[in-house]
Amino acid sequence: MAVGPENPTVIRLDPAIVKWHNMTVNRHKYFRWTKRTAWLTFAYVILVPSILGTAGYMTDGKWEMRGKRRGDMISEF
């Protein structure tokens, strides 16, 4: 049989994981608004939802997928 540590309930922590965890917990303390962070915030909060909303609004009701058979047209216009 293999010989293990004297106390098998002790877990050794990886220093890299501990450092990463501390970085993510304290991220708000070191955040700064730069051109890059402002652009990314604008893109994910305003630009992407508006593009998806516009595309959804323009295509709303144009296709009917329910009750179609092979060869039937899915476009309603």
Coordinates of N, CA and C in Angstrom, one line a residue:
M1 N 0.8 -1.2 0.0 CA 0.0 0.0 0.0 C 0.9 1.2 0.0
A2 N 0.3 2.3 -0.6 CA 1.1 3.5 -0.7 C 1.0 4.3 0.7
V3 N 2.0 5.0 1.0 CA 2.1 5.7 2.2 C 1.8 7.2 1.9
G4 N 0.7 7.7 2.5 CA 0.3 9.1 2.3 C 0.8 10.0 3.3
P5 N 0.3 11.2 3.3 CA 0.8 12.2 4.3 C 0.3 11.8 5.7
E6 N 0.8 12.3 6.7 CA 0.5 12.0 8.1 C -1.0 12.4 8.4
N7 N -1.4 13.5 7.9 CA -2.7 14.0 8.1 C -3.4 14.2 6.8
P8 N -4.2 13.2 6.3 CA -4.8 13.3 5.0 C -5.8 14.4 4.8
T9 N -6.3 15.0 5.9 CA -7.3 16.0 5.7 C -6.8 17.4 5.4
V10 N -5.4 17.6 5.5 CA -4.8 18.8 5.2 C -4.7 19.0 3.7
I11 N -5.2 20.1 3.2 CA -5.2 20.4 1.7 C -4.2 21.5 1.5
R12 N -3.2 21.3 0.6 CA -2.2 22.3 0.3 C -2.8 23.2 -0.8
L13 N -2.7 24.5 -0.6 CA -3.3 25.4 -1.6 C -2.2 25.8 -2.6
D14 N -2.6 25.9 -3.8 CA -1.7 26.3 -4.9 C -1.6 27.8 -4.8
P15 N -0.3 28.3 -4.7 CA -0.1 29.8 -4.6 C -0.6 30.6 -5.8
A16 N -0.6 30.0 -7.0 CA -1.1 30.7 -8.2 C -2.6 30.9 -8.1
I17 N -3.3 29.9 -7.6 CA -4.8 30.0 -7.5 C -5.1 31.0 -6.4
V18 N -4.4 31.0 -5.3 CA -4.7 31.9 -4.2 C -4.4 33.3 -4.7
K19 N -3.4 33.6 -5.5 CA -3.1 34.9 -6.0 C -4.2 35.3 -7.0
W20 N -4.7 34.4 -7.9 CA -5.7 34.7 -8.8 C -7.0 35.0 -8.0
H21 N -7.3 34.3 -7.0 CA -8.5 34.5 -6.2 C -8.5 35.9 -5.6
N22 N -7.3 36.3 -5.0 CA -7.2 37.6 -4.4 C -7.3 38.7 -5.4
M23 N -6.8 38.5 -6.6 CA -7.0 39.5 -7.6 C -8.4 39.7 -8.0
T24 N -9.2 38.6 -8.2 CA -10.6 38.7 -8.6 C -11.4 39.3 -7.5
V25 N -11.1 39.0 -6.2 CA -11.9 39.6 -5.1 C -11.7 41.1 -5.0
N26 N -10.4 41.5 -5.2 CA -10.1 42.9 -5.1 C -10.0 43.7 -6.4
R27 N -10.7 43.2 -7.4 CA -10.6 43.8 -8.7 C -11.2 45.2 -8.7
H28 N -12.3 45.4 -7.9 CA -13.0 46.7 -7.9 C -12.1 47.8 -7.3
K29 N -11.1 47.4 -6.5 CA -10.2 48.4 -5.9 C -9.2 49.0 -6.8
Y30 N -8.9 48.3 -7.9 CA -7.9 48.7 -8.8 C -8.4 49.1 -10.2
F31 N -9.7 49.2 -10.4 CA -10.3 49.5 -11.7 C -10.1 50.9 -12.0
R32 N -9.8 51.2 -13.3 CA -9.7 52.6 -13.7 C -10.4 52.7 -15.1
W33 N -11.1 53.8 -15.3 CA -11.7 54.1 -16.6 C -10.6 54.5 -17.6
T34 N -10.5 53.7 -18.6 CA -9.6 54.1 -19.7 C -10.4 54.1 -21.0
K35 N -9.7 54.4 -22.1 CA -10.4 54.4 -23.4 C -10.9 53.0 -23.7
R36 N -10.1 52.0 -23.4 CA -10.4 50.6 -23.7 C -11.6 50.2 -22.8
T37 N -11.6 50.4 -21.5 CA -12.7 50.0 -20.7 C -14.0 50.7 -21.0
A38 N -13.9 52.0 -21.3 CA -15.1 52.8 -21.7 C -15.7 52.2 -23.0
W39 N -14.8 51.9 -24.0 CA -15.3 51.3 -25.2 C -16.0 50.0 -25.0
L40 N -15.3 49.1 -24.2 CA -15.9 47.8 -24.0 C -17.2 47.9 -23.2
T41 N -17.3 48.8 -22.3 CA -18.6 49.0 -21.5 C -19.7 49.5 -22.5
F42 N -19.3 50.5 -23.3 CA -20.3 51.0 -24.3 C -20.8 49.8 -25.2
A43 N -19.8 49.0 -25.7 CA -20.1 48.0 -26.7 C -21.0 46.9 -26.1
Y44 N -20.8 46.5 -24.8 CA -21.5 45.4 -24.2 C -22.8 45.9 -23.6
V45 N -22.9 47.2 -23.2 CA -24.1 47.7 -22.5 C -25.1 48.3 -23.5
I46 N -24.6 49.0 -24.5 CA -25.4 49.7 -25.4 C -25.4 49.2 -26.9
L47 N -24.3 49.0 -27.4 CA -24.2 48.6 -28.9 C -24.7 47.3 -29.2
V48 N -24.3 46.2 -28.5 CA -24.7 44.9 -28.8 C -26.2 44.7 -28.5
P49 N -26.8 45.1 -27.4 CA -28.2 45.0 -27.2 C -29.1 45.8 -28.2
S50 N -28.6 46.9 -28.6 CA -29.3 47.7 -29.6 C -29.3 47.0 -31.0
I51 N -28.2 46.4 -31.4 CA -28.1 45.7 -32.6 C -29.0 44.5 -32.6
L52 N -29.0 43.7 -31.5 CA -29.9 42.6 -31.4 C -31.3 43.0 -31.4
G53 N -31.6 44.0 -30.6 CA -33.0 44.5 -30.6 C -33.5 45.0 -31.9
T54 N -32.7 45.7 -32.7 CA -33.1 46.2 -34.0 C -33.3 45.0 -34.9
A55 N -32.4 44.0 -34.9 CA -32.6 42.9 -35.8 C -33.8 42.1 -35.4
G56 N -34.1 41.9 -34.1 CA -35.3 41.3 -33.7 C -36.6 42.0 -34.1
Y57 N -36.6 43.3 -33.9 CA -37.7 44.1 -34.3 C -38.0 44.1 -35.8
M58 N -36.9 44.1 -36.6 CA -37.1 44.1 -38.1 C -37.6 42.7 -38.6
T59 N -37.2 41.7 -37.9 CA -37.6 40.3 -38.4 C -38.8 39.7 -37.6
D60 N -39.4 40.5 -36.8 CA -40.5 40.0 -36.0 C -41.7 39.6 -36.9
G61 N -42.1 38.4 -36.8 CA -43.3 38.0 -37.6 C -43.1 37.6 -39.0
K62 N -41.8 37.6 -39.5 CA -41.6 37.4 -40.9 C -41.5 35.9 -41.2
W63 N -41.2 35.1 -40.2 CA -41.1 33.6 -40.4 C -42.0 32.9 -39.5
E64 N -42.7 31.9 -40.0 CA -43.6 31.0 -39.2 C -43.0 29.6 -39.3
M65 N -42.5 29.1 -38.2 CA -41.9 27.7 -38.2 C -42.9 26.6 -37.8
R66 N -44.0 27.0 -37.2 CA -44.9 26.0 -36.6 C -45.8 25.5 -37.7
G67 N -45.9 24.2 -37.7 CA -46.9 23.5 -38.6 C -46.5 23.5 -40.1
K68 N -45.2 23.6 -40.4 CA -44.7 23.6 -41.7 C -44.3 22.2 -42.1
R69 N -44.4 21.9 -43.4 CA -44.0 20.6 -43.9 C -42.9 20.9 -44.9
R70 N -42.3 19.8 -45.3 CA -41.2 19.9 -46.3 C -41.8 20.5 -47.6
G71 N -41.1 21.5 -48.1 CA -41.5 22.2 -49.3 C -42.3 23.5 -49.0
D72 N -42.8 23.7 -47.8 CA -43.6 24.9 -47.5 C -42.7 26.1 -47.3
M73 N -43.2 27.2 -47.7 CA -42.4 28.4 -47.4 C -42.5 28.9 -46.0
I74 N -41.4 29.3 -45.4 CA -41.5 29.8 -44.0 C -41.7 31.3 -43.9
S75 N -41.5 32.0 -45.0 CA -41.6 33.4 -45.0 C -43.1 33.7 -45.1
E76 N -43.6 34.7 -44.4 CA -45.0 35.1 -44.4 C -45.2 36.3 -45.3
F77 N -44.1 37.0 -45.8 CA -44.2 38.1 -46.7 C -43.9 37.8 -48.1

